[in-house]
Amino acid sequence: IEGLVDIVDKPVLIEMWDERFFYFVLKFEFNFVDTLDKASALSTVQIDVENSERYDMSYVDEAGERQRPILLHCSPSGAIERVMYALLEKAARLSEEGKLPMLETWLSPTQVRIIPVAERHQARAQQIASELGLRTDIDDRDETVGKKIRDAGREWIPYVAVIGDEELASGELTVTVRAESTPKSPAKVKMSPADLKARVSAETAGKPWRRLPLSMLLSERPKFI
């Protein structure tokens, strides 16, 4: 037990029983405190001494004798639903603190959304999206800019860049940074496409990355009504 505590290097709660109540003789788990101030288990490892008999599991040892194995329940990363639960709980806590709920940038399905103000800005939007090399999409739908921005907010997109005449002339983007925004005050920052790429790349460095199996253009994606 002391060895486990040294490895984890976090506060621990140890429970010990005089007799065994469960199918395991030892387990450890990682918990977090949710928005209801309740401890919730994320992952666990258990040494199971009971279920090999229940499920008729056995092996033959070196002496030719049939034995019941000790089972190891090993879920160090936790089940996917527990991970999603923790992520949503973290987002709920952000809301309680007056911030906008969001996922980490590396986890966000769309990391950057580009919103062209008019059709004449779409060519530049597609050029920038290709240059970024991130999970970037373009809202080219026949909707108002305001609605496109609101929809991006409902999708918790970390970076939303608007391209209009001013951005075409200056070469910079007007980017709403969700992590720095509040419900009543969006944080808008002027930055070049290269600066935007560098910022997102720094936030996602060392994290898994995959492309979205969807069209870059929102107008070409399935619509659910």
XYZ file of C-alpha atoms in Angstrom:
225
model
C 0.000 0.000 0.000
C 2.790 2.416 0.846
C 4.367 1.682 -2.527
C 1.139 2.573 -4.340
C 0.858 5.820 -2.402
C 4.440 6.730 -3.320
C 3.728 6.104 -7.005
C 0.493 8.103 -7.115
C 1.814 10.939 -4.933
C -1.724 12.124 -4.155
C -3.872 12.134 -1.011
C -5.385 8.684 -0.443
C -8.183 7.170 1.614
C -7.465 3.634 2.853
C -10.234 1.268 3.955
C -9.436 -2.049 5.644
C -11.868 -4.804 6.687
C -11.592 -7.686 9.124
C -13.374 -9.956 6.654
C -14.004 -10.024 2.922
C -17.372 -8.656 1.798
C -16.788 -8.572 -1.952
C -15.271 -10.713 -4.692
C -11.938 -8.881 -4.452
C -9.273 -8.942 -1.758
C -7.659 -5.677 -2.800
C -8.589 -2.817 -5.067
C -7.589 0.740 -5.708
C -9.465 3.385 -7.619
C -9.113 6.983 -8.716
C -11.942 9.313 -7.743
C -12.906 12.888 -8.439
C -15.360 15.165 -6.665
C -18.319 16.045 -8.884
C -20.530 19.143 -8.834
C -22.704 17.532 -6.151
C -19.599 17.226 -3.935
C -19.809 13.456 -4.292
C -16.822 11.176 -4.844
C -17.105 9.357 -8.169
C -14.818 6.575 -9.343
C -13.071 7.053 -12.670
C -10.883 3.970 -12.868
C -10.131 0.908 -10.790
C -7.939 -2.167 -10.494
C -9.193 -5.162 -8.474
C -7.724 -8.516 -7.440
C -10.631 -10.947 -7.831
C -10.509 -14.287 -5.957
C -14.115 -15.374 -6.477
C -15.338 -15.110 -10.060
C -13.037 -17.699 -11.622
C -15.088 -20.349 -9.806
C -18.378 -18.660 -10.619
C -17.584 -18.658 -14.343
C -15.776 -22.022 -14.263
C -12.391 -20.645 -15.280
C -9.341 -22.817 -14.668
C -5.819 -23.683 -15.776
C -3.460 -26.647 -15.375
C -0.362 -25.975 -13.291
C 3.128 -27.495 -13.652
C 2.107 -30.489 -11.552
C -0.803 -31.219 -13.862
C -3.355 -30.073 -11.319
C -6.324 -27.945 -12.307
C -6.379 -24.616 -10.464
C -8.629 -21.581 -10.241
C -6.810 -18.431 -11.382
C -6.784 -15.131 -9.569
C -8.410 -12.531 -11.819
C -7.211 -8.997 -12.307
C -9.841 -6.410 -13.190
C -7.700 -3.739 -14.795
C -9.294 -0.511 -15.985
C -6.616 2.140 -15.382
C -8.159 4.599 -17.840
C -11.765 3.979 -16.801
C -14.801 3.168 -18.907
C -15.628 5.659 -21.655
C -18.903 6.684 -20.003
C -17.059 7.530 -16.781
C -14.541 9.623 -18.689
C -17.339 11.497 -20.469
C -19.070 11.986 -17.122
C -15.936 13.567 -15.670
C -15.476 15.845 -18.687
C -19.074 17.059 -18.488
C -18.784 17.540 -14.733
C -15.711 19.691 -15.327
C -17.668 21.733 -17.876
C -20.506 22.146 -15.368
C -18.044 23.462 -12.816
C -16.808 26.022 -15.353
C -20.401 27.219 -15.735
C -20.742 27.568 -11.972
C -17.627 29.746 -11.996
C -19.172 32.078 -14.581
C -17.136 30.698 -17.468
C -18.261 29.042 -20.675
C -18.405 25.233 -20.601
C -16.030 23.558 -23.019
C -13.888 20.540 -23.734
C -10.127 20.718 -23.960
C -9.031 21.873 -27.404
C -7.441 18.526 -28.250
C -10.732 16.757 -27.482
C -13.021 19.175 -29.308
C -14.380 17.630 -32.528
C -13.979 21.002 -34.260
C -11.030 22.992 -32.973
C -11.412 26.002 -35.275
C -14.489 27.193 -37.129
C -14.122 29.783 -39.862
C -17.122 31.972 -40.648
C -16.980 33.895 -43.938
C -19.150 37.001 -43.828
C -20.138 36.761 -47.494
C -19.642 34.455 -50.453
C -16.691 36.527 -51.678
C -14.813 35.581 -48.501
C -15.198 31.818 -48.889
C -12.146 31.270 -51.085
C -9.909 32.852 -48.453
C -11.663 30.848 -45.735
C -10.893 27.591 -47.539
C -7.292 28.643 -48.095
C -6.813 29.372 -44.388
C -8.535 26.141 -43.352
C -6.108 24.161 -45.506
C -3.114 26.077 -44.144
C -4.072 25.491 -40.518
C -3.990 21.703 -40.777
C -6.148 21.449 -37.660
C -9.665 20.103 -37.160
C -11.082 23.110 -38.945
C -14.418 23.552 -40.658
C -16.131 26.372 -42.537
C -19.677 27.535 -41.917
C -20.701 28.322 -45.481
C -24.425 27.885 -44.839
C -26.957 30.436 -46.027
C -27.427 31.879 -42.544
C -26.665 35.185 -40.869
C -23.252 35.664 -39.289
C -24.925 36.065 -35.903
C -26.646 32.686 -36.156
C -23.422 31.024 -37.270
C -21.610 32.452 -34.247
C -24.388 31.305 -31.899
C -24.334 27.811 -33.400
C -20.565 27.626 -32.922
C -21.080 28.579 -29.286
C -23.644 25.828 -28.800
C -21.083 23.365 -30.147
C -18.443 24.578 -27.641
C -15.937 25.290 -30.416
C -12.719 26.655 -28.859
C -11.791 29.084 -31.648
C -14.205 30.847 -34.004
C -12.663 33.030 -36.714
C -14.694 35.505 -38.769
C -13.462 36.610 -42.204
C -14.867 39.744 -43.808
C -13.563 42.635 -45.883
C -11.487 43.967 -42.990
C -9.797 40.612 -42.463
C -9.129 40.234 -46.187
C -7.424 43.615 -46.249
C -5.369 43.174 -43.068
C -4.516 39.489 -43.405
C -5.528 38.959 -39.775
C -8.468 37.082 -38.310
C -10.970 38.156 -35.682
C -10.988 35.122 -33.403
C -13.352 34.467 -30.500
C -11.455 32.466 -27.875
C -13.934 30.438 -25.851
C -11.595 29.740 -22.923
C -11.209 33.478 -22.315
C -14.869 34.390 -22.853
C -17.789 34.678 -20.460
C -21.498 34.254 -21.253
C -21.894 38.030 -21.606
C -18.461 39.001 -22.888
C -16.878 37.120 -25.810
C -13.098 37.460 -25.945
C -12.216 38.569 -29.471
C -8.565 38.579 -30.467
C -6.845 39.708 -33.645
C -4.308 37.167 -34.841
C -2.777 35.897 -38.031
C -3.546 32.400 -39.313
C 0.015 31.407 -38.376
C -0.482 32.671 -34.815
C -3.773 30.788 -34.544
C -2.148 27.583 -35.747
C 0.740 28.017 -33.309
C -1.629 28.630 -30.398
C -3.799 25.579 -31.075
C -0.734 23.426 -31.765
C 0.762 24.445 -28.413
C -2.476 23.557 -26.596
C -2.685 20.149 -28.259
C 1.006 19.205 -28.212
C 1.559 15.606 -27.157
C -2.141 14.762 -27.390
C -3.838 12.330 -29.816
C -5.107 13.829 -33.042
C -7.349 12.572 -35.830
C -9.166 14.195 -38.691
C -12.937 14.392 -38.620
C -14.566 12.033 -41.141
C -16.816 14.869 -42.310
C -16.780 17.472 -45.024
C -14.969 20.682 -44.142
C -18.014 22.630 -45.372
C -21.016 22.629 -43.062
C -23.361 22.961 -46.045
C -22.291 19.483 -47.194
C -22.877 17.735 -43.873
C -25.979 15.729 -42.948
C -28.789 17.717 -41.369
C -30.754 16.282 -38.463
C -34.240 17.728 -38.086
